[in-house]
C-alpha positions as a printed NumPy array, in Angstrom:
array([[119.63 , 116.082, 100.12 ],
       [120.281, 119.296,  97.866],
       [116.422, 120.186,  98.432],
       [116.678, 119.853, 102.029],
       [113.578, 117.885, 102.369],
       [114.859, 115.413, 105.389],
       [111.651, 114.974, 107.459],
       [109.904, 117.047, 105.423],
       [105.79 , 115.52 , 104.994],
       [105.47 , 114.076, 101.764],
       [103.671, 116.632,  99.705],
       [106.426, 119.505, 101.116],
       [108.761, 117.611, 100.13 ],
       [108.051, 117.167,  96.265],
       [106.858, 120.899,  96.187],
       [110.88 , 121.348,  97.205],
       [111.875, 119.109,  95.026],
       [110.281, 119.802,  91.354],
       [112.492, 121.889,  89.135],
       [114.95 , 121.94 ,  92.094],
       [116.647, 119.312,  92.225],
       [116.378, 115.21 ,  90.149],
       [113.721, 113.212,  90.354],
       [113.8  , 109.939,  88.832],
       [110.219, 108.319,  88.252],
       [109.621, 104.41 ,  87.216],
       [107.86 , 106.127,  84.41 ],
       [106.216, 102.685,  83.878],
       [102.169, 102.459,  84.822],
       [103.163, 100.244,  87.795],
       [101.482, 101.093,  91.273],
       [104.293, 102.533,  92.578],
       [104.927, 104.993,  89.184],
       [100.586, 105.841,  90.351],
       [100.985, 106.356,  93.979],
       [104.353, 108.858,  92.676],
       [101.904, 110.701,  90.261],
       [ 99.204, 110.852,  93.234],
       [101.293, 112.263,  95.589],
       [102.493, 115.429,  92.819],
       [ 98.911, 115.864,  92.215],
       [ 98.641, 116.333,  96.131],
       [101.205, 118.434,  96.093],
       [ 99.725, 120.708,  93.421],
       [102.183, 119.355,  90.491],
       [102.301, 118.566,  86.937],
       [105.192, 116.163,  86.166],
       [104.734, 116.68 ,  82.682],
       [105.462, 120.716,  82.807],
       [109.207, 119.697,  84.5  ],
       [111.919, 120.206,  82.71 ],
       [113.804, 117.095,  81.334],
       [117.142, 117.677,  83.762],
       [115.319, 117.45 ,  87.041],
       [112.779, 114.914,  86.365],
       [113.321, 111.531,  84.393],
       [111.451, 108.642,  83.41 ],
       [113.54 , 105.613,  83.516],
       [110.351, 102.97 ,  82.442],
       [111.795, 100.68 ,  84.134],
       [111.421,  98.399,  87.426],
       [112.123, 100.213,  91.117],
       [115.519,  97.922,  91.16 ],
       [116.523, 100.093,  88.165],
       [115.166, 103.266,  88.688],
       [116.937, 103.133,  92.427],
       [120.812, 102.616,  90.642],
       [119.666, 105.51 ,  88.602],
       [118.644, 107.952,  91.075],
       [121.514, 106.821,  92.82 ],
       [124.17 , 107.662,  90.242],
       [122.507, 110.961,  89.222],
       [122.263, 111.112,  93.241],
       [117.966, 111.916,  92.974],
       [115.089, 111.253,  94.712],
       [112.939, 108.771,  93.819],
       [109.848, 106.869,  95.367],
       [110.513, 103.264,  96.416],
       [108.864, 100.72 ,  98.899],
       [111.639,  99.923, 101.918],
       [111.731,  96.345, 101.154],
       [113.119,  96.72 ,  98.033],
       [115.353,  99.941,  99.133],
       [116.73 ,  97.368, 101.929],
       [117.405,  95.204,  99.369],
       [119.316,  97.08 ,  97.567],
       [120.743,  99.992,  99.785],
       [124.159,  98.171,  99.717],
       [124.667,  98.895,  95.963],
       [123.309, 102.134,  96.723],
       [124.351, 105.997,  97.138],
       [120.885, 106.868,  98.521],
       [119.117, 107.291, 102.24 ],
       [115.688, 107.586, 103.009],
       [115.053, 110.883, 103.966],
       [110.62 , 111.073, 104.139],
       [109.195, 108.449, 105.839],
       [106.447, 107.975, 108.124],
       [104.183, 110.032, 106.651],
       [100.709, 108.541, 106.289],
       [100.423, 109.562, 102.738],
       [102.75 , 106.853, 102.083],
       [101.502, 103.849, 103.543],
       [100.71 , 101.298, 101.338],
       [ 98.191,  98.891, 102.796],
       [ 97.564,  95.549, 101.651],
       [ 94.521,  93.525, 103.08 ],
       [ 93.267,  89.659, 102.53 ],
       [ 89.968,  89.221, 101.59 ],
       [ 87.651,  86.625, 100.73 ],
       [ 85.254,  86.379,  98.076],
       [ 81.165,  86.625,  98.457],
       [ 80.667,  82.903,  97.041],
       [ 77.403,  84.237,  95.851],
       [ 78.576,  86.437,  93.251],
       [ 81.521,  83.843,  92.724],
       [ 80.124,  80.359,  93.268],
       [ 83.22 ,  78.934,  91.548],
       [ 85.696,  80.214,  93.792],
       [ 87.898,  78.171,  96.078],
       [ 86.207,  79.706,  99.359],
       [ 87.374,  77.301, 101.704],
       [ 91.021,  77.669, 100.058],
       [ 90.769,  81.525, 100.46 ],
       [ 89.611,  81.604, 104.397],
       [ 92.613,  79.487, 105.55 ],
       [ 95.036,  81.26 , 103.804],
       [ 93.583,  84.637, 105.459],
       [ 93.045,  82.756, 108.79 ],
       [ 96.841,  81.937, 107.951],
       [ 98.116,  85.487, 107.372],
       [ 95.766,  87.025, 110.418],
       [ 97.577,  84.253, 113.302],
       [ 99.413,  86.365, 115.496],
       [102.477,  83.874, 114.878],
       [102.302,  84.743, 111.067],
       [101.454,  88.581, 111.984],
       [104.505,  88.162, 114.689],
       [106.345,  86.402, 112.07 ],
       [105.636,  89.356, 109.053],
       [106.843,  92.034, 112.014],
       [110.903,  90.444, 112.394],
       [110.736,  89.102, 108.452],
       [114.122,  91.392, 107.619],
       [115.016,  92.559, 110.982],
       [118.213,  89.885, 110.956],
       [119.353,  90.928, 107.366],
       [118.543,  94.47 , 107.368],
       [118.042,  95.532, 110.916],
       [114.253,  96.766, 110.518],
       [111.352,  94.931, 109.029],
       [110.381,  94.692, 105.396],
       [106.519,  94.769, 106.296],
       [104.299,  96.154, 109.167],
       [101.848,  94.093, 110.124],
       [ 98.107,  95.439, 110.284],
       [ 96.067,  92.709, 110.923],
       [ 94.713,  93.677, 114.242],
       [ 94.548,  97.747, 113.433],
       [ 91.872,  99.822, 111.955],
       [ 91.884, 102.653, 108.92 ],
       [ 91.384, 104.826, 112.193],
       [ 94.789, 103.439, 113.752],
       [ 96.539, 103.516, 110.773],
       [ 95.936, 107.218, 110.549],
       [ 93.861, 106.988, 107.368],
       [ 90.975, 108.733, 108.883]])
């Protein structure tokens, strides 16, 4: 951790980071490479004005761009499932985590069948019925835990923006 950024919130830690130390970005137009350029614009940062030996654009997928930051020992910006993954090819810990900035929610929705008359509405309510059952939402907690020893996913089913912290 040459920037010393260990616990650090999310947008103290890239201020640390940028012209300090490597950063290696996806550099791709994925969500992940979008939720990286978000979080320097939080922090008050132009990627584009670093200098080419601390930050690099590898263009490729996270699996990639993780080996890379690993053997130039970086940071980067990954999800944990695929860091877990991975981690055992790895030189690389997560140091920030648990800051709300980084939460990436996903959420099941249906369709209005009004605006969409063709859609398979029936089809769509099961399957979120299916992901909302607190067996499945029990089931999305432990998927990992035996492999990795912590989850891949946190389950949110039951929570609002509010408990989430994104309020």
């Amino acid at each position: 951790d040459p920037a010393g950024v260990t616990g650090m919130d999310v947008v103290s830690a890239y201020k640390a980071i940028a012209n300090q130390s490597v950063f290696v970005s996806r550099g791709d137009d994925s969500g992940t490479h979008k939720a990286e350029l978000a979080l320097w614009k939080k922090a008050e940062l132009d990627p584009a004005t670093f200098t080419t030996d601390n930050y690099l654009s590898s263009g490729q997928g996270i699996s990639a761009t993780l080996t890379i930051a690993s053997e130039k020992q970086a940071y980067t910006l990954t999800d944990r499932a695929t860091y877990l993954a991975n981690k055992d090819n790895l030189e690389l810990e997560i140091i920030v985590e648990g800051d709300k900035t980084l939460l990436n929610v996903y959420h099941v929705i249906t369709v209005n069948t009004e605006k969409w008359p063709n859609a398979n509405y029936e089809g769509a309510l099961a399957f979120s019925n299916f992901l909302i059952d607190p067996a499945i939402q029990k089931m999305i907690a432990e998927f990992g835990v035996d492999q990795y020893g912590q989850p891949l996913f946190f389950p949110d089913a039951d929570k609002t923006d509010a408990d989430l912290g994104l309020e």
